[in-house]
Structure formats: structure tokens, C-alpha cells
């Protein structure tokens, strides 16, 4: 008959009962009580005492979290959105981290938009009891560009000098610091074209101009 006894280790085990050897082979069921390493002394009749190390590893956790849907950039920036609530197997705290800090940053359960792009957030379950720290699956959250206010062409008329017509185009409205570009097509006038912000036509009449910012 063999006997088993734990002699050291941070991990603890149970089920250390004596069993009879059968055919020269002895076995025992050892149940882990908490994570860590336990050293077990195995002794028996006509059997040299041996130390056996038993390692009890943490249980991986399952994280339950639904990432928020697409967000829209707000003029002025530094706008936050909630990451919602996440849970794990052990009931420990689930934390969030951004792997795209140039797009979004995280503090607690709030994400701050830095620019319009793809914001990647990863939840992590904190180790608790016999459950180990578990990193969840990253989620990509799209931050869409903001819709600009209406853009209006403010320069609408000029004078034809008999040879050509030239007008410097200007606009109002819109948002952001992007450049304004222009495209012109013939209306009742002919030869309508734009170079930079200068509109030119070869005849009297109207040109149809589209401004884009």
C-alpha cells in the first residue's frame, strides 16, 4: 500500500489516500484546491520515498462583451463614447485597453475619439481565485468622419470684358481645415474652366460650378 502526503507548496491538493499497488503500478486521484505547485511525498512498503511535484494551473476565463457600434466624429474632437459593461467567469473586473491610441484612448469604460479611423479595443479579465488573467478578443470600432455643414459659393457674378470672363471663387460654410476644390462645366457660357480658385469662360453667360471641401 502506498501513501501520499503533501509536504510543501503554495498550491493545495486533496484526495491523498493510500491505495494498493496492482501489478506493480499504483495510482491515486489528486484534486487541486487552489492554483500553485504542491510537492507530494509518496511512500510505501519496500518502496523508496519519492517527491512528486504537482502543478495546478489557473482556469481560463470566458469574457462576455458586446462592443459598441460605429461612432461619428464630432467637430472639436475629444468626444467620448461608452464601451458598455463586460463580465467574466469569475466575476472579477474586466478592463479595456486601446491598441490604436492614435485613433482612440481608453479610461475606465470610456473611449475618447482622437481621429476618424478604426479604433481597436481589447477586454481583459482580471485574475481572481483559481481563475487566471485572460485577454479577450479585440474588437474594431469604426469612427466615421463628421458630416460638414453646407458649403456655399459666395462669389456668383462678374463682368465679361469682351474677351474673357474671370472670377475669383469664394465659399462660406463647411467645416474643418480641408482645402476647397472647384469643378466647372458650361451653362449658357462656353469655355468654362477653373484653375485653383479662378473661374474663366470664353463667352458671356453662366457656368455651373461645384465646390467640394
PDB file of C-alpha atoms in Angstrom:
ATOM      1  CA  UNK A   1       0.000   0.000   0.000  1.00  0.00           C
ATOM      2  CA  UNK A   2       1.256   3.453  -0.971  1.00  0.00           C
ATOM      3  CA  UNK A   3       0.600   6.603   0.984  1.00  0.00           C
ATOM      4  CA  UNK A   4       0.590  10.199  -0.293  1.00  0.00           C
ATOM      5  CA  UNK A   5       1.189  13.351   1.757  1.00  0.00           C
ATOM      6  CA  UNK A   6       1.645  16.958   0.717  1.00  0.00           C
ATOM      7  CA  UNK A   7       4.805  18.349   2.261  1.00  0.00           C
ATOM      8  CA  UNK A   8       5.083  21.841   0.728  1.00  0.00           C
ATOM      9  CA  UNK A   9       3.916  24.219  -1.968  1.00  0.00           C
ATOM     10  CA  UNK A  10       1.618  27.190  -2.391  1.00  0.00           C
ATOM     11  CA  UNK A  11      -0.924  25.051  -4.192  1.00  0.00           C
ATOM     12  CA  UNK A  12      -3.006  22.667  -2.137  1.00  0.00           C
ATOM     13  CA  UNK A  13      -4.425  19.302  -3.103  1.00  0.00           C
ATOM     14  CA  UNK A  14      -6.824  16.744  -1.665  1.00  0.00           C
ATOM     15  CA  UNK A  15      -7.629  13.102  -2.339  1.00  0.00           C
ATOM     16  CA  UNK A  16      -4.298  11.908  -0.945  1.00  0.00           C
ATOM     17  CA  UNK A  17      -5.405   8.449   0.191  1.00  0.00           C
ATOM     18  CA  UNK A  18      -3.452   5.239   0.394  1.00  0.00           C
ATOM     19  CA  UNK A  19      -4.013   2.806  -2.471  1.00  0.00           C
ATOM     20  CA  UNK A  20      -2.804  -0.704  -3.117  1.00  0.00           C
ATOM     21  CA  UNK A  21      -0.337  -1.390  -5.872  1.00  0.00           C
ATOM     22  CA  UNK A  22      -1.671  -3.667  -8.591  1.00  0.00           C
ATOM     23  CA  UNK A  23       0.790  -5.342 -10.893  1.00  0.00           C
ATOM     24  CA  UNK A  24       3.495  -3.057  -9.609  1.00  0.00           C
ATOM     25  CA  UNK A  25       1.502   0.070 -10.604  1.00  0.00           C
ATOM     26  CA  UNK A  26      -0.125   2.379  -8.067  1.00  0.00           C
ATOM     27  CA  UNK A  27      -2.468   5.247  -8.775  1.00  0.00           C
ATOM     28  CA  UNK A  28      -4.356   7.938  -6.922  1.00  0.00           C
ATOM     29  CA  UNK A  29      -6.753  10.703  -7.824  1.00  0.00           C
ATOM     30  CA  UNK A  30      -5.459  14.083  -6.648  1.00  0.00           C
ATOM     31  CA  UNK A  31      -7.851  17.029  -6.678  1.00  0.00           C
ATOM     32  CA  UNK A  32      -6.483  20.565  -6.781  1.00  0.00           C
ATOM     33  CA  UNK A  33      -7.971  23.034  -4.309  1.00  0.00           C
ATOM     34  CA  UNK A  34      -6.193  26.174  -5.489  1.00  0.00           C
ATOM     35  CA  UNK A  35      -3.603  27.156  -8.077  1.00  0.00           C
ATOM     36  CA  UNK A  36       0.095  26.766  -7.440  1.00  0.00           C
ATOM     37  CA  UNK A  37       2.659  23.995  -7.021  1.00  0.00           C
ATOM     38  CA  UNK A  38       2.312  21.221  -4.438  1.00  0.00           C
ATOM     39  CA  UNK A  39       5.057  18.765  -3.520  1.00  0.00           C
ATOM     40  CA  UNK A  40       3.661  15.326  -2.600  1.00  0.00           C
ATOM     41  CA  UNK A  41       5.645  12.659  -0.720  1.00  0.00           C
ATOM     42  CA  UNK A  42       4.877   9.147  -1.987  1.00  0.00           C
ATOM     43  CA  UNK A  43       5.903   6.294   0.390  1.00  0.00           C
ATOM     44  CA  UNK A  44       5.145   2.605   0.712  1.00  0.00           C
ATOM     45  CA  UNK A  45       6.294  -0.799   1.870  1.00  0.00           C
ATOM     46  CA  UNK A  46       9.577  -1.752   0.230  1.00  0.00           C
ATOM     47  CA  UNK A  47       9.316   1.487  -1.711  1.00  0.00           C
ATOM     48  CA  UNK A  48      11.798   4.346  -1.602  1.00  0.00           C
ATOM     49  CA  UNK A  49      10.136   7.630  -0.711  1.00  0.00           C
ATOM     50  CA  UNK A  50       9.771   9.935  -3.704  1.00  0.00           C
ATOM     51  CA  UNK A  51       8.763  13.556  -4.018  1.00  0.00           C
ATOM     52  CA  UNK A  52       6.297  14.331  -6.804  1.00  0.00           C
ATOM     53  CA  UNK A  53       5.594  17.896  -7.905  1.00  0.00           C
ATOM     54  CA  UNK A  54       2.001  18.643  -8.869  1.00  0.00           C
ATOM     55  CA  UNK A  55       1.306  21.921 -10.701  1.00  0.00           C
ATOM     56  CA  UNK A  56      -2.220  23.304 -10.637  1.00  0.00           C
ATOM     57  CA  UNK A  57      -2.750  25.906 -13.374  1.00  0.00           C
ATOM     58  CA  UNK A  58      -5.385  28.678 -13.386  1.00  0.00           C
ATOM     59  CA  UNK A  59      -8.656  28.163 -15.219  1.00  0.00           C
ATOM     60  CA  UNK A  60      -9.021  30.369 -18.339  1.00  0.00           C
ATOM     61  CA  UNK A  61     -11.983  32.713 -18.240  1.00  0.00           C
ATOM     62  CA  UNK A  62     -14.701  33.479 -20.736  1.00  0.00           C
ATOM     63  CA  UNK A  63     -15.365  37.179 -21.335  1.00  0.00           C
ATOM     64  CA  UNK A  64     -18.818  38.318 -22.386  1.00  0.00           C
ATOM     65  CA  UNK A  65     -18.830  41.730 -24.074  1.00  0.00           C
ATOM     66  CA  UNK A  66     -20.669  43.336 -26.946  1.00  0.00           C
ATOM     67  CA  UNK A  67     -18.593  46.116 -28.494  1.00  0.00           C
ATOM     68  CA  UNK A  68     -20.378  49.376 -29.342  1.00  0.00           C
ATOM     69  CA  UNK A  69     -21.306  50.026 -32.952  1.00  0.00           C
ATOM     70  CA  UNK A  70     -19.848  52.650 -35.310  1.00  0.00           C
ATOM     71  CA  UNK A  71     -19.272  56.131 -33.889  1.00  0.00           C
ATOM     72  CA  UNK A  72     -19.226  59.529 -35.621  1.00  0.00           C
ATOM     73  CA  UNK A  73     -16.517  62.114 -35.110  1.00  0.00           C
ATOM     74  CA  UNK A  74     -17.800  65.352 -33.629  1.00  0.00           C
ATOM     75  CA  UNK A  75     -16.350  68.696 -34.680  1.00  0.00           C
ATOM     76  CA  UNK A  76     -13.964  69.883 -31.987  1.00  0.00           C
ATOM     77  CA  UNK A  77     -12.863  66.354 -31.060  1.00  0.00           C
ATOM     78  CA  UNK A  78     -12.234  64.834 -27.610  1.00  0.00           C
ATOM     79  CA  UNK A  79     -15.691  63.265 -27.673  1.00  0.00           C
ATOM     80  CA  UNK A  80     -16.201  60.097 -25.621  1.00  0.00           C
ATOM     81  CA  UNK A  81     -18.392  57.045 -26.010  1.00  0.00           C
ATOM     82  CA  UNK A  82     -19.193  54.235 -23.576  1.00  0.00           C
ATOM     83  CA  UNK A  83     -17.698  50.787 -24.012  1.00  0.00           C
ATOM     84  CA  UNK A  84     -20.564  49.287 -22.049  1.00  0.00           C
ATOM     85  CA  UNK A  85     -20.357  46.538 -19.454  1.00  0.00           C
ATOM     86  CA  UNK A  86     -18.341  43.321 -19.746  1.00  0.00           C
ATOM     87  CA  UNK A  87     -18.434  40.252 -17.498  1.00  0.00           C
ATOM     88  CA  UNK A  88     -16.198  37.228 -16.986  1.00  0.00           C
ATOM     89  CA  UNK A  89     -16.404  33.757 -15.493  1.00  0.00           C
ATOM     90  CA  UNK A  90     -15.004  34.647 -12.061  1.00  0.00           C
ATOM     91  CA  UNK A  91     -16.934  37.889 -11.613  1.00  0.00           C
ATOM     92  CA  UNK A  92     -13.700  39.894 -11.485  1.00  0.00           C
ATOM     93  CA  UNK A  93     -13.135  43.322 -13.003  1.00  0.00           C
ATOM     94  CA  UNK A  94     -12.900  43.428 -16.798  1.00  0.00           C
ATOM     95  CA  UNK A  95     -10.651  46.214 -18.053  1.00  0.00           C
ATOM     96  CA  UNK A  96     -10.365  47.745 -21.517  1.00  0.00           C
ATOM     97  CA  UNK A  97      -7.321  48.903 -23.471  1.00  0.00           C
ATOM     98  CA  UNK A  98      -6.832  50.559 -26.855  1.00  0.00           C
ATOM     99  CA  UNK A  99      -4.224  49.178 -29.247  1.00  0.00           C
ATOM    100  CA  UNK A 100      -4.784  52.187 -31.532  1.00  0.00           C
ATOM    101  CA  UNK A 101      -4.028  55.187 -29.266  1.00  0.00           C
ATOM    102  CA  UNK A 102      -3.606  57.478 -32.279  1.00  0.00           C
ATOM    103  CA  UNK A 103      -7.296  56.831 -33.049  1.00  0.00           C
ATOM    104  CA  UNK A 104      -8.831  56.357 -29.594  1.00  0.00           C
ATOM    105  CA  UNK A 105      -7.774  56.218 -25.951  1.00  0.00           C
ATOM    106  CA  UNK A 106      -9.462  54.475 -23.015  1.00  0.00           C
ATOM    107  CA  UNK A 107     -10.064  55.459 -19.397  1.00  0.00           C
ATOM    108  CA  UNK A 108     -12.187  53.002 -17.449  1.00  0.00           C
ATOM    109  CA  UNK A 109     -15.190  52.218 -19.626  1.00  0.00           C
ATOM    110  CA  UNK A 110     -14.997  55.429 -21.681  1.00  0.00           C
ATOM    111  CA  UNK A 111     -13.219  55.713 -25.026  1.00  0.00           C
ATOM    112  CA  UNK A 112     -12.102  59.111 -26.315  1.00  0.00           C
ATOM    113  CA  UNK A 113     -12.023  59.689 -30.067  1.00  0.00           C
ATOM    114  CA  UNK A 114      -8.727  61.135 -31.325  1.00  0.00           C
ATOM    115  CA  UNK A 115      -9.444  60.945 -35.044  1.00  0.00           C
ATOM    116  CA  UNK A 116     -11.755  59.261 -37.526  1.00  0.00           C
ATOM    117  CA  UNK A 117     -10.489  55.754 -38.313  1.00  0.00           C
ATOM    118  CA  UNK A 118     -10.606  52.218 -36.830  1.00  0.00           C
ATOM    119  CA  UNK A 119     -10.489  52.066 -33.016  1.00  0.00           C
ATOM    120  CA  UNK A 120      -9.369  48.653 -31.663  1.00  0.00           C
ATOM    121  CA  UNK A 121     -10.383  47.768 -28.100  1.00  0.00           C
ATOM    122  CA  UNK A 122      -9.365  44.638 -26.147  1.00  0.00           C
ATOM    123  CA  UNK A 123     -11.067  43.472 -22.926  1.00  0.00           C
ATOM    124  CA  UNK A 124      -9.043  41.687 -20.226  1.00  0.00           C
ATOM    125  CA  UNK A 125     -10.431  39.638 -17.322  1.00  0.00           C
ATOM    126  CA  UNK A 126      -8.532  40.158 -14.063  1.00  0.00           C
ATOM    127  CA  UNK A 127      -7.240  37.053 -12.263  1.00  0.00           C
ATOM    128  CA  UNK A 128      -9.361  36.088  -9.271  1.00  0.00           C
ATOM    129  CA  UNK A 129      -9.140  32.987  -7.072  1.00  0.00           C
ATOM    130  CA  UNK A 130      -8.383  29.960  -9.230  1.00  0.00           C
ATOM    131  CA  UNK A 131      -9.210  31.847 -12.432  1.00  0.00           C
ATOM    132  CA  UNK A 132      -6.324  33.278 -14.388  1.00  0.00           C
ATOM    133  CA  UNK A 133      -5.894  36.600 -16.168  1.00  0.00           C
ATOM    134  CA  UNK A 134      -7.462  36.226 -19.599  1.00  0.00           C
ATOM    135  CA  UNK A 135      -7.062  38.548 -22.599  1.00  0.00           C
ATOM    136  CA  UNK A 136     -10.205  38.701 -24.719  1.00  0.00           C
ATOM    137  CA  UNK A 137     -10.694  39.071 -28.438  1.00  0.00           C
ATOM    138  CA  UNK A 138     -10.006  42.581 -29.831  1.00  0.00           C
ATOM    139  CA  UNK A 139     -12.946  44.421 -31.417  1.00  0.00           C
ATOM    140  CA  UNK A 140     -12.721  47.037 -34.166  1.00  0.00           C
ATOM    141  CA  UNK A 141     -14.984  50.074 -33.775  1.00  0.00           C
ATOM    142  CA  UNK A 142     -15.321  52.382 -36.773  1.00  0.00           C
ATOM    143  CA  UNK A 143     -15.166  56.123 -36.099  1.00  0.00           C
ATOM    144  CA  UNK A 144     -16.760  57.795 -39.104  1.00  0.00           C
ATOM    145  CA  UNK A 145     -15.899  61.284 -40.275  1.00  0.00           C
ATOM    146  CA  UNK A 146     -18.260  64.049 -39.219  1.00  0.00           C
ATOM    147  CA  UNK A 147     -20.760  65.492 -41.703  1.00  0.00           C
ATOM    148  CA  UNK A 148     -19.825  69.056 -42.624  1.00  0.00           C
ATOM    149  CA  UNK A 149     -22.254  71.978 -42.599  1.00  0.00           C
ATOM    150  CA  UNK A 150     -23.458  73.118 -46.013  1.00  0.00           C
ATOM    151  CA  UNK A 151     -20.806  74.676 -48.257  1.00  0.00           C
ATOM    152  CA  UNK A 152     -21.981  77.722 -50.284  1.00  0.00           C
ATOM    153  CA  UNK A 153     -20.260  79.510 -53.159  1.00  0.00           C
ATOM    154  CA  UNK A 154     -20.439  83.195 -52.287  1.00  0.00           C
ATOM    155  CA  UNK A 155     -18.917  84.684 -55.463  1.00  0.00           C
ATOM    156  CA  UNK A 156     -21.691  84.353 -58.041  1.00  0.00           C
ATOM    157  CA  UNK A 157     -21.259  87.069 -60.648  1.00  0.00           C
ATOM    158  CA  UNK A 158     -18.681  89.088 -62.522  1.00  0.00           C
ATOM    159  CA  UNK A 159     -18.179  91.175 -65.647  1.00  0.00           C
ATOM    160  CA  UNK A 160     -17.397  89.933 -69.155  1.00  0.00           C
ATOM    161  CA  UNK A 161     -14.784  92.259 -70.742  1.00  0.00           C
ATOM    162  CA  UNK A 162     -15.417  91.202 -74.324  1.00  0.00           C
ATOM    163  CA  UNK A 163     -12.535  88.759 -74.490  1.00  0.00           C
ATOM    164  CA  UNK A 164     -12.872  86.577 -71.401  1.00  0.00           C
ATOM    165  CA  UNK A 165     -14.595  86.357 -68.096  1.00  0.00           C
ATOM    166  CA  UNK A 166     -12.604  85.855 -64.877  1.00  0.00           C
ATOM    167  CA  UNK A 167     -13.893  85.461 -61.329  1.00  0.00           C
ATOM    168  CA  UNK A 168     -12.194  84.501 -58.069  1.00  0.00           C
ATOM    169  CA  UNK A 169     -14.355  81.883 -56.391  1.00  0.00           C
ATOM    170  CA  UNK A 170     -15.022  82.053 -52.651  1.00  0.00           C
ATOM    171  CA  UNK A 171     -17.133  79.954 -50.293  1.00  0.00           C
ATOM    172  CA  UNK A 172     -18.692  80.027 -46.837  1.00  0.00           C
ATOM    173  CA  UNK A 173     -19.744  77.237 -44.518  1.00  0.00           C
ATOM    174  CA  UNK A 174     -18.303  73.778 -44.420  1.00  0.00           C
ATOM    175  CA  UNK A 175     -16.164  72.541 -41.553  1.00  0.00           C
ATOM    176  CA  UNK A 176     -12.617  71.520 -40.766  1.00  0.00           C
ATOM    177  CA  UNK A 177      -9.439  72.798 -42.351  1.00  0.00           C
ATOM    178  CA  UNK A 178      -9.561  70.902 -45.645  1.00  0.00           C
ATOM    179  CA  UNK A 179      -8.973  72.718 -48.930  1.00  0.00           C
ATOM    180  CA  UNK A 180     -11.879  73.684 -51.186  1.00  0.00           C
ATOM    181  CA  UNK A 181     -11.698  72.461 -54.772  1.00  0.00           C
ATOM    182  CA  UNK A 182     -13.850  73.547 -57.716  1.00  0.00           C
ATOM    183  CA  UNK A 183     -15.117  71.946 -60.901  1.00  0.00           C
ATOM    184  CA  UNK A 184     -16.848  73.977 -63.652  1.00  0.00           C
ATOM    185  CA  UNK A 185     -18.961  72.916 -66.620  1.00  0.00           C
ATOM    186  CA  UNK A 186     -20.626  75.021 -69.301  1.00  0.00           C
ATOM    187  CA  UNK A 187     -24.001  76.535 -68.591  1.00  0.00           C
ATOM    188  CA  UNK A 188     -25.129  79.138 -71.134  1.00  0.00           C
ATOM    189  CA  UNK A 189     -21.495  80.273 -71.434  1.00  0.00           C
ATOM    190  CA  UNK A 190     -18.791  78.303 -73.228  1.00  0.00           C
ATOM    191  CA  UNK A 191     -15.183  77.594 -72.289  1.00  0.00           C
ATOM    192  CA  UNK A 192     -15.927  77.396 -68.551  1.00  0.00           C
ATOM    193  CA  UNK A 193     -12.886  76.144 -66.616  1.00  0.00           C
ATOM    194  CA  UNK A 194     -11.326  76.508 -63.167  1.00  0.00           C
ATOM    195  CA  UNK A 195      -7.671  76.839 -62.224  1.00  0.00           C
ATOM    196  CA  UNK A 196      -7.252  76.817 -58.469  1.00  0.00           C
ATOM    197  CA  UNK A 197      -9.993  79.185 -57.352  1.00  0.00           C
ATOM    198  CA  UNK A 198     -10.150  81.218 -60.580  1.00  0.00           C
ATOM    199  CA  UNK A 199     -13.124  80.691 -62.907  1.00  0.00           C
ATOM    200  CA  UNK A 200     -12.719  81.591 -66.573  1.00  0.00           C
ATOM    201  CA  UNK A 201     -15.144  81.487 -69.516  1.00  0.00           C
ATOM    202  CA  UNK A 202     -14.710  82.498 -73.141  1.00  0.00           C
ATOM    203  CA  UNK A 203     -18.232  83.814 -73.652  1.00  0.00           C
ATOM    204  CA  UNK A 204     -20.909  85.681 -71.743  1.00  0.00           C
ATOM    205  CA  UNK A 205     -23.449  83.560 -69.822  1.00  0.00           C
ATOM    206  CA  UNK A 206     -23.408  81.186 -66.884  1.00  0.00           C
ATOM    207  CA  UNK A 207     -21.004  78.487 -65.694  1.00  0.00           C
ATOM    208  CA  UNK A 208     -22.069  75.700 -63.360  1.00  0.00           C
ATOM    209  CA  UNK A 209     -19.553  75.354 -60.529  1.00  0.00           C
ATOM    210  CA  UNK A 210     -19.365  72.628 -57.878  1.00  0.00           C
ATOM    211  CA  UNK A 211     -17.336  73.270 -54.728  1.00  0.00           C
ATOM    212  CA  UNK A 212     -16.052  70.376 -52.601  1.00  0.00           C
ATOM    213  CA  UNK A 213     -14.339  70.531 -49.222  1.00  0.00           C
TER     214      UNK A 213
END
